[in-house]
Coordinates of C-alpha atoms in Angstrom, one line a residue:
X17 CA 59.0 136.4 30.0
X18 CA 59.7 139.4 28.0
X19 CA 60.7 138.8 24.1
X20 CA 64.2 138.8 23.2
X21 CA 65.8 140.3 20.2
X22 CA 68.5 137.3 20.2
X23 CA 68.3 135.4 16.9
X24 CA 70.6 132.5 15.8
X25 CA 70.9 130.0 12.9
X26 CA 71.7 126.5 12.8
X27 CA 71.5 123.5 10.6
X28 CA 69.5 121.7 12.4
X29 CA 67.6 122.1 16.1
X30 CA 67.2 118.9 18.2
X31 CA 64.2 119.4 20.9
X32 CA 65.6 117.2 23.8
X33 CA 68.9 116.5 25.4
X34 CA 68.1 113.0 27.0
X35 CA 70.2 109.7 25.8
X36 CA 68.5 109.7 22.4
X37 CA 68.5 113.5 21.6
X38 CA 72.4 114.0 22.9
X39 CA 73.4 110.9 20.6
X40 CA 71.2 112.5 17.6
X41 CA 73.0 115.9 18.4
X42 CA 76.6 114.0 18.5
X43 CA 75.9 112.0 15.4
X44 CA 74.7 114.7 13.3
X45 CA 77.5 116.9 14.5
X46 CA 80.0 114.5 13.4
X47 CA 78.3 114.2 9.9
X48 CA 78.7 118.1 9.6
X49 CA 75.5 119.5 10.8
X50 CA 75.7 122.7 12.9
X51 CA 73.2 121.7 15.5
X52 CA 71.6 122.8 18.7
X53 CA 70.2 120.7 21.6
X54 CA 67.6 122.6 23.5
X55 CA 66.1 121.1 26.6
X56 CA 63.7 122.6 29.1
X57 CA 65.6 121.0 32.0
X58 CA 69.2 122.0 33.6
X59 CA 71.2 119.1 31.9
X60 CA 71.5 116.6 29.7
X61 CA 69.9 113.4 30.6
X62 CA 68.1 115.2 33.4
X63 CA 64.8 113.8 32.4
X64 CA 63.3 110.3 32.5
X65 CA 66.7 109.2 31.3
X66 CA 68.2 109.6 34.7
X67 CA 65.8 107.2 35.9
X68 CA 66.1 104.8 33.2
X69 CA 67.1 101.4 34.2
X70 CA 69.5 101.4 31.2
X71 CA 69.4 97.8 30.7
X72 CA 71.8 96.9 27.5
X73 CA 70.4 93.9 25.9
X74 CA 69.8 92.4 22.3
X75 CA 66.6 90.6 22.5
X76 CA 63.5 92.0 21.1
X77 CA 60.3 90.8 19.5
X78 CA 61.2 92.1 15.8
X79 CA 64.1 91.0 13.7
X80 CA 65.1 94.9 13.0
X81 CA 64.7 95.8 16.7
X82 CA 67.2 92.8 17.5
X83 CA 69.6 94.0 14.8
X84 CA 69.4 97.5 16.3
X85 CA 70.1 96.4 19.6
X86 CA 73.0 94.0 18.8
X87 CA 74.4 97.0 16.9
X88 CA 74.1 99.4 19.8
X89 CA 75.9 96.6 22.1
X90 CA 79.1 97.2 20.2
X91 CA 79.0 101.3 21.2
X92 CA 78.7 100.2 24.7
X93 CA 81.0 97.7 24.8
X94 CA 83.8 100.5 24.0
X95 CA 81.9 103.4 25.2
X96 CA 85.2 105.5 25.5
X97 CA 86.3 104.5 22.1
X98 CA 82.7 105.4 20.7
X99 CA 82.8 108.8 21.9
X100 CA 86.5 109.5 21.0
X101 CA 86.6 112.2 23.8
X102 CA 87.2 112.9 27.3
X103 CA 85.0 114.0 30.0
X104 CA 85.5 116.1 32.7
X105 CA 83.2 113.8 35.0
X106 CA 84.6 110.2 33.6
X107 CA 82.9 108.0 31.3
X108 CA 79.8 105.9 32.2
X109 CA 80.5 102.4 33.1
X110 CA 79.2 99.4 31.1
X111 CA 78.6 96.7 33.6
X112 CA 78.8 93.8 31.4
X113 CA 77.2 91.2 33.5
X114 CA 74.7 89.6 30.8
X115 CA 71.0 88.8 30.8
X116 CA 69.1 85.8 31.5
X117 CA 65.6 85.6 30.1
X118 CA 63.4 82.7 31.5
X119 CA 61.6 80.4 29.1
X120 CA 57.9 80.6 29.9
X121 CA 54.5 79.8 28.5
X122 CA 53.9 83.6 28.3
X123 CA 57.3 84.1 25.7
X124 CA 56.2 80.7 24.2
X125 CA 59.6 79.3 25.2
X126 CA 61.6 82.2 23.5
X127 CA 61.0 80.6 20.2
X128 CA 60.6 84.1 18.4
X129 CA 63.7 85.6 20.2
X130 CA 65.7 82.5 19.5
X131 CA 64.6 82.8 15.8
X132 CA 66.1 86.4 15.7
X133 CA 69.3 85.7 17.4
X134 CA 70.0 82.7 15.6
X135 CA 69.5 84.7 12.1
X136 CA 71.9 87.4 13.6
X137 CA 74.7 85.3 14.9
X138 CA 74.3 86.6 18.5
X139 CA 76.2 84.7 21.1
X140 CA 73.5 82.8 23.6
X141 CA 73.6 80.0 26.0
X142 CA 70.7 77.8 27.1
X143 CA 70.7 77.3 31.0
X144 CA 68.5 74.4 32.6
X145 CA 67.0 74.7 36.2
X146 CA 70.3 74.2 37.8
X147 CA 72.4 76.6 35.8
X148 CA 69.8 79.2 36.9
X149 CA 70.0 78.4 40.6
X150 CA 73.8 78.1 40.4
X151 CA 73.6 81.7 38.8
X152 CA 71.3 83.0 41.5
X153 CA 71.5 80.9 44.5
X154 CA 68.1 80.1 46.2
X155 CA 65.9 80.9 43.3
X156 CA 62.2 79.5 43.6
X157 CA 61.5 78.4 39.8
X158 CA 57.8 77.6 40.2
X159 CA 55.4 79.0 38.0
X160 CA 52.9 81.8 39.5
X161 CA 51.3 83.2 36.2
X162 CA 48.8 84.7 35.8
X163 CA 50.5 87.9 37.3
X164 CA 48.3 89.5 40.0
X165 CA 48.1 92.4 42.3
X166 CA 49.1 91.5 45.8
X167 CA 45.5 92.3 47.2
X168 CA 44.6 89.1 45.1
X169 CA 43.5 86.4 47.2
X170 CA 45.6 84.1 45.1
X171 CA 48.9 86.2 45.2
X172 CA 51.7 84.2 45.6
X173 CA 50.0 80.9 45.2
X174 CA 52.2 78.5 42.6
X175 CA 50.1 77.6 39.7
X176 CA 51.6 74.5 39.2
X177 CA 54.6 73.1 37.0
X178 CA 58.0 75.1 37.5
X179 CA 60.3 76.8 35.1
X180 CA 62.9 74.4 33.2
X181 CA 64.9 76.7 31.4
X182 CA 65.9 80.2 30.1
X183 CA 68.4 81.7 27.5
X184 CA 71.6 83.5 28.8
X185 CA 73.1 86.4 26.8
X186 CA 76.5 87.4 27.6
X187 CA 76.2 90.4 25.2
X188 CA 74.3 92.3 27.8
X189 CA 74.4 94.4 31.2
X190 CA 73.4 97.9 32.3
X191 CA 74.9 101.3 32.7
X192 CA 74.4 102.4 36.3
X193 CA 74.5 106.5 35.5
X194 CA 72.4 106.9 32.7
X195 CA 72.7 110.6 33.2
X196 CA 76.7 110.5 32.7
X197 CA 76.1 108.7 29.8
X198 CA 74.0 111.6 28.6
X199 CA 76.7 114.1 29.4
X200 CA 79.2 112.0 27.6
X201 CA 77.2 112.3 24.5
X202 CA 76.9 116.0 25.1
X203 CA 80.9 116.5 25.4
X204 CA 81.2 114.3 22.3
X205 CA 78.6 116.6 20.5
X206 CA 80.2 119.8 21.5
X207 CA 83.9 118.4 20.5
X208 CA 82.5 117.9 16.9
X209 CA 81.2 121.3 17.3
X210 CA 77.3 120.7 18.3
X211 CA 76.0 123.4 21.2
X212 CA 73.7 122.7 23.9
X213 CA 71.1 125.1 25.4
X214 CA 69.3 124.3 28.7
X215 CA 66.2 125.7 30.7
X216 CA 64.8 127.0 27.7
X217 CA 61.5 125.7 26.3
X218 CA 60.5 125.5 22.9
X219 CA 56.7 127.1 22.3
X220 CA 56.3 127.7 18.6
X221 CA 57.6 126.2 15.5
X222 CA 57.2 128.4 12.8
X223 CA 56.3 127.1 9.4
X224 CA 56.3 128.7 5.7
X225 CA 55.2 127.1 2.9
X226 CA 54.8 123.7 4.4
X227 CA 58.6 123.9 5.9
X228 CA 59.8 124.5 9.4
X229 CA 61.9 127.8 9.8
X230 CA 63.4 126.8 13.1
X231 CA 62.0 127.3 16.8
X232 CA 60.8 130.2 19.1
X233 CA 62.1 129.8 22.8
X234 CA 60.1 130.8 25.9
X235 CA 62.3 133.7 26.5
X236 CA 61.3 135.1 23.0
X237 CA 64.7 133.6 21.3
X238 CA 63.9 133.1 17.7
X239 CA 66.5 130.0 16.1
X240 CA 66.3 129.7 12.2
X241 CA 66.8 126.2 11.0
X242 CA 65.6 124.4 8.1
X243 CA 65.6 121.1 10.3
X244 CA 64.0 120.6 13.4
X245 CA 64.2 117.2 15.3
X246 CA 61.5 116.0 18.0
X247 CA 63.2 114.1 20.6
X248 CA 61.3 115.5 23.4
X249 CA 60.5 112.3 25.1
X250 CA 57.0 112.1 27.4
X251 CA 56.4 116.0 25.7
X252 CA 56.8 114.7 22.1
X253 CA 53.0 114.6 21.4
X254 CA 53.0 118.5 22.4
X255 CA 55.7 119.3 20.4
X256 CA 54.2 117.6 17.4
X257 CA 50.9 119.5 18.0
X258 CA 52.9 122.8 17.9
X259 CA 53.6 122.0 14.3
X260 CA 50.8 119.9 13.3
X261 CA 53.1 117.0 12.8
X262 CA 50.1 114.8 14.1
X263 CA 47.8 115.5 10.9
X264 CA 48.9 112.2 9.3
X265 CA 50.1 109.8 12.3
X266 CA 48.6 106.4 12.4
X267 CA 51.0 105.7 15.3
X268 CA 51.0 108.0 18.1
X269 CA 52.9 108.8 21.4
X270 CA 51.6 109.0 25.0
X271 CA 53.3 109.8 28.3
X272 CA 53.2 106.6 30.6
X273 CA 53.7 106.7 34.4
X274 CA 56.1 104.1 35.7
X275 CA 57.4 102.8 39.0
X276 CA 60.8 100.9 39.3
X277 CA 61.3 99.7 43.4
X278 CA 65.0 99.3 44.6
X279 CA 65.2 96.2 47.0
X280 CA 68.1 95.3 49.4
X281 CA 69.9 92.1 48.4
X282 CA 69.1 89.1 50.9
X283 CA 71.5 88.3 53.3
X284 CA 74.3 86.1 51.8
X285 CA 74.0 87.5 48.3
X286 CA 76.0 90.1 46.6
X287 CA 73.7 91.0 43.9
X288 CA 75.6 94.0 43.0
X289 CA 78.8 92.2 42.6
X290 CA 77.5 88.9 41.3
X291 CA 74.1 89.5 40.2
X292 CA 72.7 89.5 36.4
X293 CA 69.8 91.0 34.3
X294 CA 67.1 89.0 34.4
X295 CA 63.5 89.0 32.3
X296 CA 61.1 86.7 33.6
X297 CA 57.3 86.9 32.1
X298 CA 56.1 84.3 34.4
X299 CA 56.1 86.9 37.5
X300 CA 55.9 89.8 35.1
X301 CA 59.3 91.4 36.3
X302 CA 62.4 92.3 35.1
X303 CA 65.8 92.8 37.5
X304 CA 68.9 94.3 37.2
X305 CA 71.9 94.9 40.0
X306 CA 71.8 98.3 41.2
X307 CA 74.6 100.2 43.2
X308 CA 74.5 99.8 47.0
X309 CA 73.9 96.0 46.8
X310 CA 70.1 96.5 45.7
X311 CA 68.2 94.8 43.3
X312 CA 66.0 97.0 41.0
X313 CA 62.8 95.5 40.1
X314 CA 60.5 96.8 37.2
X315 CA 57.1 95.7 35.5
X316 CA 56.8 94.0 32.3
X317 CA 53.4 95.3 32.2
X318 CA 51.1 92.6 32.3
X319 CA 47.2 92.9 31.9
X320 CA 46.6 93.6 36.0
X321 CA 48.9 96.3 36.3
X322 CA 47.3 99.8 35.3
X323 CA 48.6 101.8 32.6
X324 CA 48.3 105.5 33.7
X325 CA 48.5 108.1 31.0
X326 CA 49.3 111.6 32.8
X327 CA 50.1 115.3 32.2
X328 CA 53.8 115.2 31.8
X329 CA 53.9 118.4 33.8
X330 CA 51.7 117.3 36.7
X331 CA 51.7 113.5 37.7
X332 CA 52.3 111.7 41.1
X333 CA 56.1 111.4 41.7
X334 CA 55.5 109.4 44.8
X335 CA 55.8 105.3 44.8
X336 CA 52.4 103.7 45.5
X337 CA 51.3 100.0 46.0
X338 CA 52.4 99.4 42.7
X339 CA 55.9 99.5 43.5
X340 CA 55.0 96.9 46.5
X341 CA 53.3 94.5 44.4
X342 CA 56.5 94.5 42.0
X343 CA 58.5 94.0 45.1
X344 CA 56.4 90.9 46.3
X345 CA 56.3 89.5 42.6
X346 CA 60.2 89.4 42.7
X347 CA 59.8 88.0 46.2
X348 CA 58.0 84.9 44.6
X349 CA 61.6 84.2 43.1
X350 CA 63.9 85.2 46.0
X351 CA 61.7 84.3 48.9
X352 CA 64.4 85.9 51.3
X353 CA 64.7 89.1 49.7
X354 CA 63.7 91.9 52.2
X355 CA 60.3 93.7 51.2
X356 CA 59.0 96.8 52.9
X357 CA 55.7 98.5 53.0
X358 CA 57.5 101.8 52.3
X359 CA 59.9 101.0 49.7
X360 CA 62.5 102.8 47.7
X361 CA 62.8 103.5 44.1
X362 CA 61.9 106.1 41.3
X363 CA 59.1 107.2 39.4
X364 CA 59.2 108.7 35.9
X365 CA 57.8 108.7 32.5
X366 CA 57.9 106.3 29.5
X367 CA 57.0 108.3 26.0
X368 CA 55.2 105.1 24.1
X369 CA 53.4 104.4 21.1
X370 CA 50.3 101.9 20.7
X371 CA 52.9 98.9 19.9
X372 CA 55.6 100.1 22.2
X373 CA 58.1 100.4 19.0
X374 CA 59.6 103.8 18.5
X375 CA 59.2 106.2 15.5
X376 CA 62.2 107.1 13.8
X377 CA 60.8 109.3 10.7
X378 CA 60.2 112.3 9.1
X379 CA 56.8 114.2 9.2
X380 CA 54.1 115.4 7.0
X381 CA 55.8 119.1 7.5
X382 CA 59.0 119.4 5.6
X383 CA 62.2 119.6 7.5
X384 CA 60.5 118.3 11.0
X385 CA 61.4 115.0 12.1
X386 CA 60.8 112.6 15.0
X387 CA 62.8 110.4 17.0
X388 CA 59.8 109.5 19.7
X389 CA 58.0 106.7 21.5
X390 CA 61.5 105.6 22.8
X391 CA 61.2 105.3 26.5
X392 CA 61.6 102.3 28.2
X393 CA 63.3 100.0 25.6
X394 CA 65.9 102.6 23.5
X395 CA 68.3 103.7 26.3
X396 CA 70.7 100.7 24.4
X397 CA 69.8 101.8 21.1
X398 CA 71.1 105.6 21.6
X399 CA 74.0 105.7 19.2
X400 CA 72.2 103.5 16.5
X401 CA 69.1 105.9 16.6
X402 CA 71.4 108.9 16.5
X403 CA 73.1 107.2 13.4
X404 CA 69.7 106.2 11.7
X405 CA 68.2 109.8 12.1
X406 CA 71.3 111.3 10.8
X407 CA 71.0 108.9 7.8
X408 CA 67.2 109.6 7.5
X409 CA 67.8 113.5 7.3
X410 CA 70.3 113.3 5.2
X411 CA 68.0 110.9 2.6
X412 CA 64.9 113.1 3.1
X413 CA 66.8 116.6 2.6
X414 CA 68.8 115.2 -0.3
X415 CA 65.3 114.5 -2.2
X416 CA 64.7 110.8 -0.8
X417 CA 61.0 109.7 -0.6
X418 CA 60.8 108.2 3.1
X419 CA 57.4 107.5 2.7
X420 CA 57.2 106.2 -0.8
X421 CA 60.6 104.3 -0.9
X422 CA 61.9 104.2 2.7
X423 CA 65.5 104.2 3.6
X424 CA 67.3 100.9 4.0
X425 CA 69.7 101.8 7.0
X426 CA 73.2 100.3 7.1
X427 CA 74.2 99.4 10.6
X428 CA 77.5 100.2 11.7
X429 CA 79.0 97.1 13.5
X430 CA 76.8 94.5 11.4
X431 CA 76.7 93.6 7.8
X432 CA 72.8 94.3 7.9
X433 CA 70.7 97.0 6.5
X434 CA 67.2 97.6 8.3
X435 CA 63.8 98.6 6.7
X436 CA 63.5 102.1 8.3
X437 CA 59.6 101.8 7.6
X438 CA 59.6 99.7 10.6
X439 CA 59.5 103.1 12.5
X440 CA 57.4 104.7 10.2
X441 CA 54.8 107.1 11.8
X442 CA 52.2 105.8 9.2
X443 CA 52.8 102.1 10.0
X444 CA 49.9 99.6 11.1
X445 CA 50.5 98.3 14.7
X446 CA 52.9 95.8 14.6
X447 CA 51.6 92.4 15.7
X448 CA 54.8 90.9 16.4
X449 CA 55.6 93.3 19.0
X450 CA 55.4 92.2 22.8
X451 CA 53.4 95.4 23.6
X452 CA 55.1 95.9 26.8
X453 CA 58.6 97.6 27.8
X454 CA 60.5 94.7 26.2
X455 CA 59.7 96.2 22.7

């Protein structure tokens, strides 16, 4: 495209307008920054956010991750109040159905999860097998681990024993329209003075004397800013390379292809109305209700499932036998669920780190920050991530040494701080992680 003579200036440019990018734009604008979110796509939340399962849950494999999720729950619980502004498209709805996690051998009876939620006084209930079947009539609780591919001759064969209980979290549910949630955040950011620019790709990030100077767009527009925040989702590693921010990173990100299948509810079960979110590591699936009386089924990434790293601009967007495998895995629990060899569903990308815990951090380039590796398990934390990044940027720009003395970030809804070193680009791989979409 021909070069443009246009030039503008902002306090901060945020690359990306998915749910995390839009939340960062809103929180920074509310803190007084003159912000611009730039996105290569046509609208906020138009990329992987639009296909997010958008599950709001409070269980994580680390204490800081659990605290963040519980803090974020209160944003969603009063979503219109958190936004504080109207949206001509209406507000996204939080379906407050709760979440059940099966106690399995794989998650060691949820011992670590329970330790974290008890430390934070998060409401939860222990359900026995009868209570589970009451909540989901017809559920088969036989154990099937290890998870297998459907072509495995032993697929669907019980392994002996049965699941005898789980933990139910009433502080959980899902958002049925994640793109609308992103649009809501855009409108709230704009009400606070933030701006958004769509259908524009960042092609250059100038640096002088070790500090970013802003961004250059694909139409030649130069935007001056002393702060640039990478929230580019599956393109995050490409953006880092543009500016040389990957030079000192011990934790990196990559775009991972994912499939989610949508099943019809079996006859006699209105899962859209009566269903709950379920995480079941024995069959390596998570599920939630979906509009149209469907059941959405995703993979919890067992060893037998391929982890396909792809080019974020060129990958197979069609469902494969992975989706059929996930459908049949769930049919082990709910035998009457109809399974098609040509299922419905979505294919999109996660932006993941080696330990599936995100990076919320500065970089080795002054003024360049990262909120990346968030896909798959950070949708629920959008508001918290926005506040954390706003505080972290303020801390560093004010002279704080994030690498030497990381910010202790005060949560909004809990009387608790979290150690932002947990999300450092220079951390070691966290051995407490689930190393999966569960975080």
